[in-house]
Coordinates of N, CA, C and O in Angstrom, one line a residue:
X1 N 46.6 -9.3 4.7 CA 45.8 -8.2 5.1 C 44.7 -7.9 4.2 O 43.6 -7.6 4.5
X2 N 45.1 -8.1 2.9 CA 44.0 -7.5 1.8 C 42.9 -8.9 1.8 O 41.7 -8.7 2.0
X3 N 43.4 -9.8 1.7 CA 42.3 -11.1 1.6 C 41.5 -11.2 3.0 O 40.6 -12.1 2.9
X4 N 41.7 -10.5 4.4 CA 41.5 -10.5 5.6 C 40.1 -9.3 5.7 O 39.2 -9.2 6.5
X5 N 40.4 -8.6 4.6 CA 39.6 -7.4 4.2 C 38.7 -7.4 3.7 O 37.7 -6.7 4.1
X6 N 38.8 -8.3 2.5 CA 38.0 -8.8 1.5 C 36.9 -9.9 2.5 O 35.7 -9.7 2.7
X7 N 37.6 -10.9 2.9 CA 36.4 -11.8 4.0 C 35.4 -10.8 4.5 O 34.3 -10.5 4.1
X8 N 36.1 -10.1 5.6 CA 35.6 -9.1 6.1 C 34.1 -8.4 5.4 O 32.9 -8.6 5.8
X9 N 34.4 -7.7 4.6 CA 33.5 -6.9 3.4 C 32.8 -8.2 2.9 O 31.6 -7.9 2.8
X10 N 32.9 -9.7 2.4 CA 32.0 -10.2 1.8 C 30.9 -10.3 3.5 O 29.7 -10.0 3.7
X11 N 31.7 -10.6 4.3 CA 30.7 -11.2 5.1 C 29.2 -10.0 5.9 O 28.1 -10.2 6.3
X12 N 30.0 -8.9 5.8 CA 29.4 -7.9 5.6 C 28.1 -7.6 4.9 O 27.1 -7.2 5.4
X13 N 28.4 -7.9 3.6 CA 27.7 -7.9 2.7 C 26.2 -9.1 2.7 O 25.0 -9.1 2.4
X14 N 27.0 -10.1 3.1 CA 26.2 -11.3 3.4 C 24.9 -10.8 4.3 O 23.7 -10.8 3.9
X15 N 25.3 -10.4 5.7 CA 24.6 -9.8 7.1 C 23.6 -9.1 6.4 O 22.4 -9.5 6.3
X16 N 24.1 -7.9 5.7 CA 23.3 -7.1 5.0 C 22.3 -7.0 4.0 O 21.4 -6.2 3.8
X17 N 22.7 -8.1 3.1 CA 22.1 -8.8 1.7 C 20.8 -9.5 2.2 O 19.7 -9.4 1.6
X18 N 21.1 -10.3 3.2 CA 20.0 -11.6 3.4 C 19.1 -11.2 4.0 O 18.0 -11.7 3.8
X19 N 19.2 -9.7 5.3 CA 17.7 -9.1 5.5 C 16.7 -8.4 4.2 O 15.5 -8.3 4.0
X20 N 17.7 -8.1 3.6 CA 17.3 -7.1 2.6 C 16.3 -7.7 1.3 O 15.3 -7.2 0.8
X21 N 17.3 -9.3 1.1 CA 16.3 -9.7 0.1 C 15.3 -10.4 0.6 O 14.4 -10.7 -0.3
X22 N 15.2 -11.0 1.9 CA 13.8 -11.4 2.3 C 12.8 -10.3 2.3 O 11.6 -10.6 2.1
X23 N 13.1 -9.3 2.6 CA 12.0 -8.3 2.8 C 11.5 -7.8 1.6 O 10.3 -7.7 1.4
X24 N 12.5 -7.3 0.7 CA 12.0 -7.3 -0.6 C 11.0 -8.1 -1.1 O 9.9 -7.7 -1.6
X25 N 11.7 -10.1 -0.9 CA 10.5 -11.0 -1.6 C 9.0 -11.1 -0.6 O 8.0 -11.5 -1.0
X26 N 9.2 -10.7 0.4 CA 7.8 -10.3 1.2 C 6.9 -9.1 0.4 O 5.8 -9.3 -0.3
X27 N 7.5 -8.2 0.7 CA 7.0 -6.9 -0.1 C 6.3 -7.2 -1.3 O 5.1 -6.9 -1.5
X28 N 7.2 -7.9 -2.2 CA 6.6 -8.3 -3.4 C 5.3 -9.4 -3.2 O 4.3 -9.1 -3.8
X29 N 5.3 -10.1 -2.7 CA 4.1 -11.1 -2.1 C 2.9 -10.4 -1.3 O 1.8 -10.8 -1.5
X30 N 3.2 -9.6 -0.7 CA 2.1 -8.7 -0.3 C 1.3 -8.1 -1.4 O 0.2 -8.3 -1.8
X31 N 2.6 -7.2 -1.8 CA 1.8 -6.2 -3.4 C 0.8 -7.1 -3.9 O -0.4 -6.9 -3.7
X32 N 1.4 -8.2 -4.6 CA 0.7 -9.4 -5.1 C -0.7 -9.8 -4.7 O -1.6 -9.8 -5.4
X33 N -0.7 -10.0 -3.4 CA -1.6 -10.9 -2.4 C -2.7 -9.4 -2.8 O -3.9 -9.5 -3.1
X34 N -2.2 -8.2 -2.7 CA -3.5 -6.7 -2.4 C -3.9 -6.6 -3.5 O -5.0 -6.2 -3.7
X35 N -3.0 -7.1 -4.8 CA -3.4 -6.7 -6.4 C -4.4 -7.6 -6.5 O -5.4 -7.0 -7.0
X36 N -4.6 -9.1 -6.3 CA -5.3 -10.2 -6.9 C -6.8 -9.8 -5.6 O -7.7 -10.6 -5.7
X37 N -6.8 -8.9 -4.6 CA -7.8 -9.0 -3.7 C -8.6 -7.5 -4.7 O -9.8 -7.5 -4.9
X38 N -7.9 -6.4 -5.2 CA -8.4 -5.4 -5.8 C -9.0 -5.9 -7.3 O -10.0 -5.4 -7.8
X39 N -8.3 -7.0 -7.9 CA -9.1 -7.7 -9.1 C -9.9 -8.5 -8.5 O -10.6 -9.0 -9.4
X40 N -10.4 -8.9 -7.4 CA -11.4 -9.7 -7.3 C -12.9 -8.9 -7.4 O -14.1 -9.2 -7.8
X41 N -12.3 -7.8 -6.7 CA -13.5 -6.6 -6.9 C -13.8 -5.9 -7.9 O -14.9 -5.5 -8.2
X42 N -12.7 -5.7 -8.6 CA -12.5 -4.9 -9.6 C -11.7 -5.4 -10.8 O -10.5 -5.1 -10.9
X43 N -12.5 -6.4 -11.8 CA -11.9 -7.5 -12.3 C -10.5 -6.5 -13.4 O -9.3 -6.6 -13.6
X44 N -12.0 -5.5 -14.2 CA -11.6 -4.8 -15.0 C -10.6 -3.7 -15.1 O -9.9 -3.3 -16.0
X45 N -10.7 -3.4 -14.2 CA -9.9 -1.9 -13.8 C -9.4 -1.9 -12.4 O -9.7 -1.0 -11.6
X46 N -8.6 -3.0 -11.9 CA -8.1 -3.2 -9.9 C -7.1 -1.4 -9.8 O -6.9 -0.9 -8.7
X47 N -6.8 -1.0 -10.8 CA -5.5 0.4 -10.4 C -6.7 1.7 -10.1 O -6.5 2.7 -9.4
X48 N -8.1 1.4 -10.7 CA -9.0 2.5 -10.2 C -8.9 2.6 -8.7 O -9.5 3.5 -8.1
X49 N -8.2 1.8 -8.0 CA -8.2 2.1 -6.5 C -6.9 3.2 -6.1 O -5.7 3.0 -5.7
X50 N -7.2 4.1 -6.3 CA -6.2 4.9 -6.4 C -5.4 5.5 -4.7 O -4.4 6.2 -4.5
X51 N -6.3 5.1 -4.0 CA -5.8 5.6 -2.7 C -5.1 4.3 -1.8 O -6.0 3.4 -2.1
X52 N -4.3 3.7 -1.1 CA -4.1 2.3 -0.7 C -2.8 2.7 0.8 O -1.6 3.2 0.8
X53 N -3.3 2.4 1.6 CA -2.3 2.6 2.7 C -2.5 1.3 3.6 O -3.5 0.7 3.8
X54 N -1.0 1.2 4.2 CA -1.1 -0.4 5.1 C -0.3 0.2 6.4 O 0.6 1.0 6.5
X55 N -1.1 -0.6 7.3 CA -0.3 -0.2 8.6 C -0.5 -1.9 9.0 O -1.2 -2.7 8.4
X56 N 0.5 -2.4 10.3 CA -0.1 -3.6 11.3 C -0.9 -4.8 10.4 O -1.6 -5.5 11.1
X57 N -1.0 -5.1 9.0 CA -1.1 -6.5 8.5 C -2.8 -6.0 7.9 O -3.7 -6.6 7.2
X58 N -2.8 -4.7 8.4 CA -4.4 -4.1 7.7 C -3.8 -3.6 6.2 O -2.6 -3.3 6.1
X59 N -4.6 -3.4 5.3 CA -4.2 -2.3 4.4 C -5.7 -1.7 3.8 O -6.3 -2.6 3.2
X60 N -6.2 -0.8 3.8 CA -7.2 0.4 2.9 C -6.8 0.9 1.9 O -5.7 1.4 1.6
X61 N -8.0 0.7 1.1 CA -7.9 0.9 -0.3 C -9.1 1.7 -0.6 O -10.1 1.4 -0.1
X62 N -9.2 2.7 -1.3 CA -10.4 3.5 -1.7 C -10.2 4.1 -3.3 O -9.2 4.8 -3.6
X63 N -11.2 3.8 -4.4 CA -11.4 4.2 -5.8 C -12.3 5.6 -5.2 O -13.5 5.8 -4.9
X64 N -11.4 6.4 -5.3 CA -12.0 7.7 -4.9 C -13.0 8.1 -6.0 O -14.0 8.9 -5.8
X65 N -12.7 7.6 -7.4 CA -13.8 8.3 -8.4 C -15.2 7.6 -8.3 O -16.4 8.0 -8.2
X66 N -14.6 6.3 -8.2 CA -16.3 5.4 -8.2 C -16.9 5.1 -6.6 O -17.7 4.2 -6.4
X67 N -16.4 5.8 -5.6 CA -16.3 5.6 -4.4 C -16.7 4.2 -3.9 O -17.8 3.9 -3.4
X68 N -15.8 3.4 -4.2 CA -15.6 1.4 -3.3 C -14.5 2.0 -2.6 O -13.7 2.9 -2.9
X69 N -14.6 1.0 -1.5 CA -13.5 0.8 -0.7 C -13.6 -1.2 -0.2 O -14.5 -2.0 -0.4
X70 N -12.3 -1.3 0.4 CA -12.0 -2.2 0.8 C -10.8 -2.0 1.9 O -9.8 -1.2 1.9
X71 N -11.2 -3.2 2.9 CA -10.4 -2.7 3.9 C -10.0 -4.5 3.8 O -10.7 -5.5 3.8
X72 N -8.8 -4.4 3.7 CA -8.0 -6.4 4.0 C -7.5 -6.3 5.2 O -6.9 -5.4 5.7
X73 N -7.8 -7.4 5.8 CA -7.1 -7.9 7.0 C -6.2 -9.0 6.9 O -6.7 -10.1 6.6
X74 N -5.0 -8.9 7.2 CA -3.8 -10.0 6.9 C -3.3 -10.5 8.1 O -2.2 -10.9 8.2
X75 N -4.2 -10.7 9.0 CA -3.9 -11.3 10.4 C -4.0 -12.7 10.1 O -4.8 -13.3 9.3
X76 N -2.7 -13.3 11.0 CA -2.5 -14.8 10.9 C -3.4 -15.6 11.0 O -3.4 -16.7 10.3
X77 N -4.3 -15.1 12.2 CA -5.8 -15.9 12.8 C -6.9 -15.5 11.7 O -8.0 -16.1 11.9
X78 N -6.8 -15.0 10.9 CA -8.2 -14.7 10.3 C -7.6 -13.6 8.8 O -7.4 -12.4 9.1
X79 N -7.5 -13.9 7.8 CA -7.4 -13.5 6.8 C -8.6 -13.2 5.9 O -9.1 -14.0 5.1
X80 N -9.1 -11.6 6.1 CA -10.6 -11.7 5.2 C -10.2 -10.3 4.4 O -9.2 -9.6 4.7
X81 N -11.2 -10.2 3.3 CA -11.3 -8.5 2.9 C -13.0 -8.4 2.6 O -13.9 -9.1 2.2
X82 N -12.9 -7.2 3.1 CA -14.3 -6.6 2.6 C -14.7 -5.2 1.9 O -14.3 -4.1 2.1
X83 N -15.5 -5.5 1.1 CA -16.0 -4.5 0.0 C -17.2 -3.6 0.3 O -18.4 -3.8 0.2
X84 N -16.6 -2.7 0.7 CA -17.8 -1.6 0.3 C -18.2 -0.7 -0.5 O -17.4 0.2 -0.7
X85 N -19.3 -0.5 -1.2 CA -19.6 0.3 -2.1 C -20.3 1.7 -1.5 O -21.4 1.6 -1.1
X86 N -19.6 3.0 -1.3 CA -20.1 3.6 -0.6 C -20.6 4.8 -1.2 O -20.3 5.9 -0.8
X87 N -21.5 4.4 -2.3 CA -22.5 5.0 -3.1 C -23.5 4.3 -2.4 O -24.6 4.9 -2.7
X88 N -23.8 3.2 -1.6 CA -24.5 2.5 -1.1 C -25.0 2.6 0.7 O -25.8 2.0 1.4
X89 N -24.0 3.7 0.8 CA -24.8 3.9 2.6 C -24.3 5.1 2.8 O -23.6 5.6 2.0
X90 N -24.7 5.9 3.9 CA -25.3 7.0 4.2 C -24.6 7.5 5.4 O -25.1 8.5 6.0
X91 N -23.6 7.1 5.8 CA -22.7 7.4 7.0 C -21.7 5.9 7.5 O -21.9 4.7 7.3
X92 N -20.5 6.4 8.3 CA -19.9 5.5 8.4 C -18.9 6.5 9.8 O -18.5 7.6 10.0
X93 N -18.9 5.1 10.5 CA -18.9 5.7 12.3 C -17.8 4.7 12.6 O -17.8 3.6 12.2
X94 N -16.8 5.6 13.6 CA -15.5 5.0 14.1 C -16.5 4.0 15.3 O -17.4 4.7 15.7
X95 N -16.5 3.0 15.7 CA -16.6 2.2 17.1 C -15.8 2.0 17.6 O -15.1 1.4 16.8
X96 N -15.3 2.1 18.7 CA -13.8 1.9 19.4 C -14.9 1.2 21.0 O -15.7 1.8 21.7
X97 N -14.5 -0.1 21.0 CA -15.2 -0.5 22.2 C -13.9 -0.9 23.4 O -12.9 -1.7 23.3
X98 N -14.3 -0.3 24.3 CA -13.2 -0.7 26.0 C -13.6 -1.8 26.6 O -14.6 -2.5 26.5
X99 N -12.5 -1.7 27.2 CA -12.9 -3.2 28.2 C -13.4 -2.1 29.7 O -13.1 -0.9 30.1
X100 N -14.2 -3.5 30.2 CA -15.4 -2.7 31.4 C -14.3 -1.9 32.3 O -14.6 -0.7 32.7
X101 N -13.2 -2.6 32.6 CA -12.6 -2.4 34.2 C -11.3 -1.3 33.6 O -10.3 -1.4 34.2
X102 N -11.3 -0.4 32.4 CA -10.4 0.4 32.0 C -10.7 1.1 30.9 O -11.7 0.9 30.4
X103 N -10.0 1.7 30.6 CA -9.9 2.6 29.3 C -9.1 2.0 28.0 O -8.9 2.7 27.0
X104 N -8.8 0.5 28.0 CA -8.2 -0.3 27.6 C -9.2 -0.2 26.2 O -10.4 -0.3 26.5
X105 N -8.9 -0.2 24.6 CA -9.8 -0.3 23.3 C -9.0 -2.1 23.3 O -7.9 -2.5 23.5
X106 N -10.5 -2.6 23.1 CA -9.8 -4.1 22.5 C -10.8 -4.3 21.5 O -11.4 -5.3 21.3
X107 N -10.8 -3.3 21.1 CA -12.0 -4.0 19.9 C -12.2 -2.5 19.3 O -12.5 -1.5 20.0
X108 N -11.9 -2.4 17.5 CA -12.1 -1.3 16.7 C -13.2 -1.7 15.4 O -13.1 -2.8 14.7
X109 N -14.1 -0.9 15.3 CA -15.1 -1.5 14.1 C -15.8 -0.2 13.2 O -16.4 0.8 13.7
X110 N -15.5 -0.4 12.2 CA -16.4 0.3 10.9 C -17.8 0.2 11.0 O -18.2 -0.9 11.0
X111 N -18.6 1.0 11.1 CA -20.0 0.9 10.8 C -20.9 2.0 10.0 O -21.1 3.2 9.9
X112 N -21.4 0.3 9.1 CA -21.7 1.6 7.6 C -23.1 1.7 7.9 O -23.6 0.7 8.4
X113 N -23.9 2.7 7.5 CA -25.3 2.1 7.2 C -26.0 2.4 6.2 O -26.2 3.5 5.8
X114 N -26.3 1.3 5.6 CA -26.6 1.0 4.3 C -28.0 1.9 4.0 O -28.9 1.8 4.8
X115 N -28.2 2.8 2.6 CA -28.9 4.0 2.3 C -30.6 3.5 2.0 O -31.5 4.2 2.4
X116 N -30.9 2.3 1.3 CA -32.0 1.5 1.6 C -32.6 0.7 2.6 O -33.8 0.6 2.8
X117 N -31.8 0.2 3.4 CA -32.6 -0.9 4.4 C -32.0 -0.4 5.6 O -32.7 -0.7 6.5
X118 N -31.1 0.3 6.0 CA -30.8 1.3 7.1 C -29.9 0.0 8.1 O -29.4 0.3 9.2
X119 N -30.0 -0.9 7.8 CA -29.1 -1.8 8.0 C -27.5 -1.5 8.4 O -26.9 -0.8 7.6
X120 N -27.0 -1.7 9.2 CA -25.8 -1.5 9.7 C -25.0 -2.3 9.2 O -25.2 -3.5 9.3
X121 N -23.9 -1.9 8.7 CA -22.7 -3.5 8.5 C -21.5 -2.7 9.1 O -21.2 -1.6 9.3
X122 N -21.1 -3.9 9.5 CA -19.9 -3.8 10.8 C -18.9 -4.4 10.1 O -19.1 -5.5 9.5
X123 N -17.7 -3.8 10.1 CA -16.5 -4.4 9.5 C -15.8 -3.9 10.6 O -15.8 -2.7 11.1
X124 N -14.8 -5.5 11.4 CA -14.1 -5.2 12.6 C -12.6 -4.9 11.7 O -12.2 -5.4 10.7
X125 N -12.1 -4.0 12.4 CA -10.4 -3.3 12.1 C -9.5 -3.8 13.0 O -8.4 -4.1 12.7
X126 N -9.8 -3.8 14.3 CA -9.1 -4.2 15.0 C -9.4 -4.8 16.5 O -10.1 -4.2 17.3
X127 N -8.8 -6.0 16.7 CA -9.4 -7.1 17.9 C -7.9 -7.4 18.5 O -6.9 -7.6 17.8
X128 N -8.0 -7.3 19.6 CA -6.9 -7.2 20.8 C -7.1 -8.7 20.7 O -6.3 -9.0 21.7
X129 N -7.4 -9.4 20.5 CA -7.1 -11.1 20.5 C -6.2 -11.2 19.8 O -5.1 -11.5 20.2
X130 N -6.7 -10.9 18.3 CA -5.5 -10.7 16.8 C -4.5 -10.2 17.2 O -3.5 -10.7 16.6
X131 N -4.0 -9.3 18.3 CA -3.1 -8.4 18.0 C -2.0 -9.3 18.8 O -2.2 -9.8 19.9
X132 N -1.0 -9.3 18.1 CA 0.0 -10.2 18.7 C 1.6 -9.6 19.6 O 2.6 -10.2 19.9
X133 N 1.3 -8.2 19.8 CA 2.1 -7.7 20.1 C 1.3 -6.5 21.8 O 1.7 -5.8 22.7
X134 N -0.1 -7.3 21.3 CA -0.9 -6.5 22.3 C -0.8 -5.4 23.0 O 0.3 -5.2 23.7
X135 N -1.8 -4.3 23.1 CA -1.8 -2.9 23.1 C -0.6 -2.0 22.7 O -0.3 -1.0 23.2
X136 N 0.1 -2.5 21.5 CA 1.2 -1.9 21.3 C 0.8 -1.0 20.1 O 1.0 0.2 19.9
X137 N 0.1 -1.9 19.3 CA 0.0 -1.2 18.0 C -1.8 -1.1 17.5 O -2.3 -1.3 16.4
X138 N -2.4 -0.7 19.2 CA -3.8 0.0 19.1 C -3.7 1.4 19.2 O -4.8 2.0 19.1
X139 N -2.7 2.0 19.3 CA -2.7 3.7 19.3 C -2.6 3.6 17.8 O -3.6 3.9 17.1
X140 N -1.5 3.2 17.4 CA -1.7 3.2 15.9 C -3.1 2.7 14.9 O -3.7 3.3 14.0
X141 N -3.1 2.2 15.1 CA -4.1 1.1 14.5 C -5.6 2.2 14.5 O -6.4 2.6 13.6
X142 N -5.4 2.6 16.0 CA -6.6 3.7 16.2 C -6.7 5.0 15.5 O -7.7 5.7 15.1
X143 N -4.8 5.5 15.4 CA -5.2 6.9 14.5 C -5.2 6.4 13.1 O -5.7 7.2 12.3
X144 N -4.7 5.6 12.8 CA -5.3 5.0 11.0 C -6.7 5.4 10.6 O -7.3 6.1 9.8
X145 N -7.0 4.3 11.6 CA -8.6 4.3 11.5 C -9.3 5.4 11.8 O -10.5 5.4 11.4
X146 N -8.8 6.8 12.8 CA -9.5 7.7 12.7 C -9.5 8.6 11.2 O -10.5 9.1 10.7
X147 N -8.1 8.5 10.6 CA -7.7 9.4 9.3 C -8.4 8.9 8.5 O -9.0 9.8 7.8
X148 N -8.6 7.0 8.2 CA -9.3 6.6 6.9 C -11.0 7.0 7.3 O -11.8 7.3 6.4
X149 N -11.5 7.0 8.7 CA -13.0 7.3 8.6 C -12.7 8.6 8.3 O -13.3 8.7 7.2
X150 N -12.1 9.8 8.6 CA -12.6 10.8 7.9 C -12.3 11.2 6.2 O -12.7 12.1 5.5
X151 N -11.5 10.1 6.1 CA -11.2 9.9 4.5 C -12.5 9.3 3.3 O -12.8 9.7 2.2
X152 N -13.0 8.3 4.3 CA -14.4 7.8 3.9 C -15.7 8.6 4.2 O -16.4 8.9 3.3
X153 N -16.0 9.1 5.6 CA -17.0 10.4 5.3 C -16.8 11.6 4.1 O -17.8 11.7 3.3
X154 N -15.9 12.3 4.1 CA -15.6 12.6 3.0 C -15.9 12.0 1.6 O -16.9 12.4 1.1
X155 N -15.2 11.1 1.1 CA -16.1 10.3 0.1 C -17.4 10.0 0.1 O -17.7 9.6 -1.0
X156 N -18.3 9.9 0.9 CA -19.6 9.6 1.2 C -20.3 11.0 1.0 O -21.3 11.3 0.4
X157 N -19.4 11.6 1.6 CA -20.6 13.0 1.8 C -20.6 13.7 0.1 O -21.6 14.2 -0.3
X158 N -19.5 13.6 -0.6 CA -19.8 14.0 -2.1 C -20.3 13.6 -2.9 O -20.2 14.2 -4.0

């Protein structure tokens, strides 16, 4: 009975141990992967990014004193990050583009416009091609991106 118990409880433990520590060594590889993308920007000081939230394989990052941001994209099809300095443009606008025949968003985009040349730069957030779970995780995806643009006008406007 007692050694019947004991199997029991290791195997238990096993079930529960081996999700646990893969996710951990992910987690840790992620951190990693966002720390060496915030030193690329920020060789000297990567922790001045003091603001950092990840949803869906995106994650935002914002140095609220020196106002940079960076938005990474960790999508399987296209792994990029981009740097904005937004001492450097003068507004910044949700795009949420539909498809013709619905109300369907398949396409989310940042648009900054730069304070000298009035130039627009477009950083896409979110593409229903990318999305591998499709229209599942564009509500989300969409209220992210409404919270961090008004997190970024806010920093802009100070």
């Amino acid at each position: 009975m007692e050694t019947t118990t004991t199997i029991m409880g290791i195997v238990i433990l096993i079930i529960v141990a081996i999700p646990v520590y893969f996710s951990a060594r992910s987690s840790a590889a992620s951190k990693s992967r966002i720390l060496n993308i915030k030193k690329r920007f920020n060789p000297t000081n990567p922790e001045s990014f003091d603001l950092t939230e990840s949803i869906n394989n995106k994650t935002l990052t914002l140095d609220q004193k020196n106002n940079k941001f960076i938005l990474m994209n960790f999508n399987p099809n296209q792994q990029e990050s981009t740097f904005v300095d937004l001492n450097t443009v003068t507004s910044c606008k949700l795009i949420p583009t539909t498809d013709a025949h619905s109300d369907t968003i398949i396409k989310i985009d940042f648009e900054f416009q730069d304070k000298e040349t009035s130039k627009k730069i477009i950083i896409p957030f979110y593409d229903f091609d990318d999305d591998r779970i499709k229209q599942i995780s564009v509500y989300q995806d969409h209220q992210f991106a409404k919270k961090w643009h008004k997190i970024i006008q806010d920093s802009i406007s100070r």
